[in-house]
Coordinates of C-alpha atoms and ligand atoms in Angstrom, one line a residue:
M1144 CA -48.6 -102.1 11.4
T1145 CA -45.8 -102.1 14.3
I1146 CA -42.1 -102.4 13.5
Q1147 CA -40.3 -105.2 15.5
D1148 CA -36.7 -105.6 16.3
P1149 CA -34.4 -107.3 16.4
I1150 CA -33.5 -107.7 12.9
T1151 CA -30.5 -109.9 11.6
V1152 CA -28.9 -109.5 8.4
V1153 CA -26.9 -112.3 6.8
G1154 CA -23.8 -111.5 4.3
A1155 CA -21.7 -108.5 5.2
G1156 CA -20.5 -107.6 1.7
L1157 CA -21.1 -104.8 -0.2
M1158 CA -25.1 -104.8 0.2
G1159 CA -24.9 -106.3 3.6
T1160 CA -23.1 -102.9 4.9
G1161 CA -25.5 -100.9 3.6
I1162 CA -28.8 -102.5 4.7
A1163 CA -27.4 -103.2 8.3
H1164 CA -26.6 -99.2 8.4
A1165 CA -30.3 -98.3 7.0
F1166 CA -31.6 -100.3 9.9
V1167 CA -29.1 -99.2 12.6
A1168 CA -29.4 -95.5 11.4
T1169 CA -32.9 -95.5 12.2
G1170 CA -33.2 -96.9 15.5
H1171 CA -33.0 -100.9 14.7
A1172 CA -31.1 -103.6 16.4
V1173 CA -29.1 -105.4 14.3
T1174 CA -26.9 -108.1 14.2
L1175 CA -24.8 -109.1 10.9
V1176 CA -23.6 -112.5 10.0
D1177 CA -20.7 -113.5 7.8
N1178 CA -19.0 -116.5 7.7
Q1179 CA -15.8 -114.5 6.5
P1180 CA -14.2 -112.2 9.6
A1181 CA -12.4 -110.1 7.6
A1182 CA -16.2 -109.0 5.7
L1183 CA -17.4 -108.6 9.2
Q1184 CA -14.5 -106.1 10.1
R1185 CA -15.1 -104.3 6.5
A1186 CA -18.8 -103.9 7.0
T1187 CA -17.9 -102.3 10.3
A1188 CA -15.7 -100.3 9.2
G1189 CA -17.9 -99.3 6.2
I1190 CA -21.0 -98.5 8.2
G1191 CA -18.6 -96.1 10.5
K1192 CA -17.8 -94.4 7.7
I1193 CA -20.9 -94.0 5.9
L1194 CA -22.3 -92.8 9.6
A1195 CA -19.2 -90.5 10.0
D1196 CA -19.9 -88.8 6.3
G1197 CA -23.3 -88.3 8.0
V1198 CA -22.1 -86.2 10.5
R1199 CA -19.4 -84.2 8.4
L1200 CA -22.3 -83.3 6.3
G1201 CA -24.6 -82.3 9.0
K1202 CA -27.1 -84.8 8.8
A1203 CA -26.8 -86.4 12.1
T1204 CA -25.1 -85.4 15.4
Q1205 CA -21.9 -87.5 16.7
A1206 CA -24.4 -88.9 19.6
D1207 CA -26.7 -90.0 16.8
A1208 CA -23.7 -92.1 14.5
D1209 CA -22.6 -93.2 18.3
A1210 CA -26.1 -94.8 19.3
A1211 CA -26.3 -96.3 15.4
L1212 CA -22.9 -98.2 15.8
A1213 CA -23.8 -99.5 19.4
R1214 CA -27.0 -101.1 18.0
L1215 CA -24.9 -102.9 15.5
K1216 CA -23.7 -106.5 16.7
T1217 CA -21.7 -109.0 14.3
A1218 CA -21.6 -112.7 14.4
A1219 CA -19.6 -115.7 12.6
G1220 CA -23.1 -117.8 12.0
L1221 CA -26.9 -117.2 11.9
G1222 CA -26.7 -119.6 15.3
E1223 CA -25.3 -116.2 17.3
A1224 CA -28.4 -114.2 16.2
P1225 CA -30.8 -113.5 18.5
R1226 CA -33.9 -116.4 18.2
D1227 CA -36.2 -114.1 18.4
S1228 CA -35.1 -112.1 15.2
Q1229 CA -38.5 -110.5 13.7
L1230 CA -36.8 -109.9 10.0
V1231 CA -34.0 -112.1 8.6
V1232 CA -32.5 -110.3 5.6
E1233 CA -30.1 -112.7 3.4
T1234 CA -28.0 -110.7 1.4
A1235 CA -25.1 -113.5 0.9
T1236 CA -23.5 -114.2 -2.2
E1237 CA -25.9 -114.7 -5.7
N1238 CA -26.1 -118.5 -5.5
L1239 CA -28.9 -120.5 -5.1
A1240 CA -27.6 -123.5 -3.1
I1241 CA -26.4 -120.8 -0.7
K1242 CA -29.6 -119.0 -0.4
Q1243 CA -31.3 -122.3 0.0
A1244 CA -29.3 -123.7 2.8
L1245 CA -29.3 -120.2 4.7
M1246 CA -33.2 -120.2 4.5
R1247 CA -32.9 -123.8 6.0
E1248 CA -30.8 -123.0 8.4
A1249 CA -32.9 -119.9 9.3
E1250 CA -36.3 -121.8 9.6
S1251 CA -34.4 -124.3 11.9
L1252 CA -33.5 -121.4 14.3
F1253 CA -36.1 -118.8 14.4
A1254 CA -39.6 -118.4 15.7
A1255 CA -42.7 -119.5 13.2
E1256 CA -43.3 -115.5 12.7
T1257 CA -39.8 -114.5 11.8
V1258 CA -39.9 -113.2 8.0
F1259 CA -37.3 -114.4 5.7
A1260 CA -36.2 -111.7 2.9
T1261 CA -34.0 -112.3 0.5
N1262 CA -32.1 -109.3 -1.3
T1263 CA -31.4 -111.7 -4.3
S1264 CA -30.8 -109.4 -7.7
A1265 CA -32.5 -111.8 -9.7
L1266 CA -32.9 -115.5 -8.5
S1267 CA -36.5 -116.9 -8.2
I1268 CA -38.2 -116.2 -4.7
T1269 CA -40.3 -119.1 -5.2
E1270 CA -37.3 -121.6 -5.6
I1271 CA -35.3 -120.0 -2.7
A1272 CA -38.4 -120.4 -0.4
A1273 CA -39.1 -124.0 -2.0
A1274 CA -36.0 -125.0 0.3
I1275 CA -38.4 -124.7 3.4
N1276 CA -41.3 -125.9 5.0
T1277 CA -43.0 -122.3 5.3
P1278 CA -42.4 -120.3 1.9
R1279 CA -45.3 -118.2 3.0
R1280 CA -43.1 -115.7 5.2
V1281 CA -40.1 -115.7 2.2
I1282 CA -40.0 -112.7 0.4
G1283 CA -37.6 -110.7 -2.3
M1284 CA -36.6 -107.3 -0.6
H1285 CA -34.5 -106.2 -3.1
F1286 CA -32.1 -103.2 -2.3
F1287 CA -30.0 -100.8 -4.5
N1288 CA -26.3 -100.0 -4.6
P1289 CA -25.4 -97.8 -2.4
V1290 CA -28.3 -98.4 0.0
H1291 CA -27.7 -95.2 2.2
K1292 CA -28.4 -93.2 -1.2
M1293 CA -31.1 -95.2 -2.9
K1294 CA -34.5 -94.9 -2.1
L1295 CA -36.3 -97.9 -3.6
V1296 CA -36.6 -101.5 -2.2
E1297 CA -38.3 -103.8 -4.5
L1298 CA -40.7 -106.1 -2.8
V1299 CA -41.0 -109.6 -4.8
R1300 CA -43.8 -111.9 -4.1
G1301 CA -43.0 -115.6 -4.5
L1302 CA -45.9 -118.1 -5.6
E1303 CA -46.4 -118.8 -2.0
T1304 CA -45.6 -115.5 0.0
S1305 CA -48.4 -114.3 2.3
G1306 CA -49.9 -110.7 2.3
E1307 CA -49.1 -110.7 6.1
T1308 CA -45.4 -111.3 5.2
L1309 CA -45.8 -108.4 2.4
A1310 CA -47.3 -105.8 4.8
R1311 CA -45.1 -106.6 7.5
V1312 CA -41.7 -105.9 4.8
Q1313 CA -43.7 -102.6 3.8
A1314 CA -43.9 -101.3 6.8
W1315 CA -39.8 -101.9 7.9
V1316 CA -39.2 -100.2 4.4
T1317 CA -41.1 -97.1 5.4
A1318 CA -39.9 -97.5 8.7
I1319 CA -36.2 -97.0 7.3
G1320 CA -37.2 -93.9 5.0
K1321 CA -37.6 -95.9 2.1
T1322 CA -40.1 -96.4 -0.8
S1323 CA -41.2 -99.8 -1.8
I1324 CA -43.0 -101.3 -5.1
E1325 CA -44.9 -104.6 -5.0
V1326 CA -43.7 -107.0 -8.2
N1327 CA -44.9 -110.4 -8.8
E1328 CA -42.2 -113.1 -9.1
A1329 CA -40.3 -112.9 -12.6
P1330 CA -36.8 -113.2 -13.5
G1331 CA -35.0 -110.3 -12.9
F1332 CA -37.8 -108.6 -11.6
T1333 CA -38.7 -104.9 -12.7
T1334 CA -34.9 -103.5 -12.2
S1335 CA -32.2 -106.0 -12.6
R1336 CA -34.0 -107.0 -16.2
I1337 CA -33.7 -103.4 -17.4
S1338 CA -30.6 -103.0 -15.8
A1339 CA -28.8 -106.2 -16.8
L1340 CA -29.8 -105.5 -20.5
L1341 CA -28.9 -102.2 -20.6
G1342 CA -25.3 -103.0 -19.0
N1343 CA -24.8 -106.1 -21.3
E1344 CA -25.6 -103.8 -24.4
A1345 CA -22.9 -101.2 -23.1
M1346 CA -20.3 -103.9 -23.1
Y1347 CA -21.3 -105.3 -26.4
M1348 CA -20.7 -101.5 -28.0
L1349 CA -17.3 -101.3 -25.9
A1350 CA -16.2 -104.6 -27.1
E1351 CA -16.9 -103.4 -30.7
G1352 CA -15.3 -100.6 -30.6
V1353 CA -18.2 -98.5 -31.2
A1354 CA -17.1 -95.9 -28.3
R1355 CA -14.6 -95.7 -25.5
A1356 CA -15.9 -96.4 -22.0
E1357 CA -15.7 -92.9 -20.7
D1358 CA -17.9 -91.9 -24.0
I1359 CA -20.5 -94.7 -23.6
D1360 CA -21.0 -93.7 -20.0
T1361 CA -20.9 -90.0 -20.6
S1362 CA -23.6 -90.4 -23.2
L1363 CA -25.9 -92.1 -20.9
R1364 CA -25.4 -89.6 -18.2
M1365 CA -26.0 -86.4 -20.5
A1366 CA -28.4 -87.7 -23.0
F1367 CA -30.7 -89.4 -20.8
N1368 CA -30.1 -88.0 -17.5
H1369 CA -28.7 -91.1 -15.8
P1370 CA -26.9 -90.5 -12.6
M1371 CA -24.1 -93.2 -13.7
G1372 CA -23.5 -94.7 -16.9
P1373 CA -23.9 -98.3 -17.3
L1374 CA -20.3 -99.1 -17.2
E1375 CA -19.8 -97.1 -14.1
L1376 CA -22.8 -98.9 -12.8
G1377 CA -21.4 -102.3 -13.7
D1378 CA -18.2 -101.3 -11.5
L1379 CA -20.1 -100.7 -8.7
T1380 CA -22.6 -103.4 -8.7
G1381 CA -19.8 -105.9 -9.3
W1382 CA -19.3 -107.9 -12.7
D1383 CA -19.0 -111.1 -10.6
T1384 CA -22.4 -110.6 -9.6
R1385 CA -23.6 -108.8 -12.6
L1386 CA -22.4 -112.0 -14.7
V1387 CA -24.3 -114.6 -12.4
V1388 CA -27.7 -112.4 -13.1
L1389 CA -27.2 -112.4 -16.8
Q1390 CA -26.6 -116.0 -17.0
Y1391 CA -29.7 -116.6 -14.9
L1392 CA -31.7 -114.1 -17.0
H1393 CA -30.0 -115.7 -20.2
Q1394 CA -31.2 -119.2 -19.2
T1395 CA -34.9 -118.0 -18.2
L1396 CA -35.8 -115.3 -20.6
G1397 CA -33.5 -116.0 -23.7
E1398 CA -31.1 -115.3 -25.9
K1399 CA -31.2 -111.1 -25.4
F1400 CA -29.7 -111.6 -21.9
R1401 CA -26.5 -113.7 -23.3
P1402 CA -23.4 -112.1 -21.5
C1403 CA -21.3 -110.3 -23.4
P1404 CA -17.9 -112.3 -23.7
L1405 CA -16.2 -109.0 -22.6
I1406 CA -17.8 -109.4 -19.0
I1407 CA -16.5 -113.3 -18.9
K1408 CA -13.3 -111.8 -19.7
L1409 CA -13.0 -109.2 -17.1
V1410 CA -14.3 -111.6 -14.3
K1411 CA -11.4 -114.1 -14.9
S1412 CA -9.0 -111.1 -14.8
G1413 CA -10.4 -110.3 -11.3
R1414 CA -11.6 -106.9 -12.5
H1415 CA -14.5 -107.4 -10.8
G1416 CA -15.2 -103.4 -10.5
R1417 CA -14.8 -100.8 -7.3
K1418 CA -14.6 -103.6 -5.0
T1419 CA -11.5 -105.0 -6.2
G1420 CA -10.1 -101.8 -7.2
R1421 CA -10.1 -102.4 -10.8
G1422 CA -13.1 -103.0 -13.2
I1423 CA -13.9 -101.3 -16.4
Y1424 CA -12.3 -98.4 -14.7
E1425 CA -9.3 -97.9 -12.2
Y1426 CA -9.8 -96.7 -8.7
D1427 CA -7.2 -94.8 -6.1
A1428 CA -6.8 -95.9 -2.7
Q1429 CA -9.5 -93.6 -1.6
G1430 CA -11.9 -95.2 -3.9
Q1431 CA -11.6 -92.5 -6.9
K1432 CA -12.1 -93.2 -10.0
V1433 CA -8.8 -92.8 -11.9
P1434 CA -9.2 -90.2 -15.1
N1435 CA -9.1 -92.0 -18.3
S1436 CA -8.4 -95.2 -17.3
G1437 CA -11.4 -97.0 -19.2
I1438 CA -10.0 -100.8 -20.8
R1439 CA -9.5 -100.4 -24.3
P1440 CA -10.5 -104.1 -25.4
F1441 CA -8.4 -103.7 -28.7
Ligands
LIG2027 N1 -23.8 -105.8 -5.5 C1 -24.7 -105.0 -5.9 O1 -25.0 -103.9 -6.8 C2 -26.2 -105.8 -5.5 C3 -27.3 -104.8 -5.6 C4 -28.7 -105.3 -5.0 C5 -29.0 -107.1 -4.8 N2 -27.7 -107.4 -4.8 C6 -27.8 -108.5 -4.5 O2 -27.2 -109.0 -3.1 C7 -26.5 -110.1 -2.6 C8 -25.0 -109.6 -1.8 O3 -24.5 -108.9 -3.1 P1 -23.2 -108.2 -2.8 O4 -22.9 -107.3 -3.9 O5 -23.1 -107.5 -1.0 O6 -21.9 -109.3 -2.6 P2 -20.6 -109.6 -1.7 O7 -19.6 -110.6 -2.4 O8 -20.1 -108.2 -1.8 O9 -20.9 -110.1 -0.5 C9 -21.4 -111.5 -0.2 C10 -21.1 -111.9 1.3 O10 -21.9 -112.8 1.8 C11 -21.3 -113.6 2.8 N3 -21.4 -115.1 2.5 C12 -21.4 -116.0 1.6 N4 -22.0 -117.3 2.0 C13 -22.3 -117.1 3.4 C14 -22.8 -117.8 4.4 N5 -23.1 -119.2 4.1 N6 -23.3 -117.3 5.5 C15 -22.7 -116.0 5.5 N7 -22.4 -115.0 5.0 C16 -22.1 -115.8 3.6 C17 -19.3 -113.6 1.7 O11 -18.6 -114.0 2.9 C18 -19.5 -112.0 1.5 O12 -18.9 -111.3 2.5 C19 -26.5 -110.6 -4.0 O13 -27.7 -111.8 -4.1 C20 -26.9 -109.8 -4.8 O14 -27.4 -110.4 -6.2 C21 -26.5 -106.8 -5.3

């Protein structure tokens, strides 16, 4: 299967930054789209930083990093992206109406062979695809955070996703040096379903006063060899996104996914995680976790 450019990534938040980086760093031309100019600026700076870190660590040369950054363009709307984009990766806010509207806009703009992938964490691929007349070309392409460190991409087939769409996306995943798994659509796929449950249970333990945040995270890291604890991971993912996922899983899979009230409190207070500088823990200006800063809910 030949790998084709150009690629459009829509949504320049946490994930759009990492996904755009993954493609430009492996030689692909990317247009990164967001309707918030500040998000595009942050994403461009973020991609520059990942590339600079790669040079500092001896993983790439300065010339490689410069060439990668030169392959990145930004745009305020899908209408400014190249009409011959072969792959559009939608990674905007986790909201069905936003994702369906972006699919409809993409269908009106791009060629019939363009594949539309969505990076939704848990929403139904079938329902996102139902917004357009060509659902065969919609697929879940679920990346993990931070994208430049995480090897897996979970490919999720909706009811109408064609075998050709799957095969083309598998080839793109291989081309950016990652590994894909194939999953038939179910709420939360394989990864978000497990991760949301684990994070929610950790929050209930914190809320019940079973242990301090630091100790809950240490238990998962040291007893089970998880690279991060579930509360640290929630700070990285963003509790706002985590809450939307849990609400959807609660609605579709039932009671065991009822969001812990402490997550709702955290989101209401603006403690969304690393991206707002405060979540379960606090982070300094360099993004480093402040020691012993875990919240004490009592
Ligand atoms: N955060 C994670 O760890 C993670 C992991 C895997 C998948 N995801 C999924 O990736 C998606 C993005 O998550 P995120 O954490 O990057 O969110 P984020 O809040 O950091 O970024 C979302 C971006 O989408 C932009 N946006 C919203 N509506 C738009 C529109 N109509 N057109 C263009 N841009 C628009 C926003 O301006 C924002 O910059 C969500 O579907 C999320 O569930 C997140």
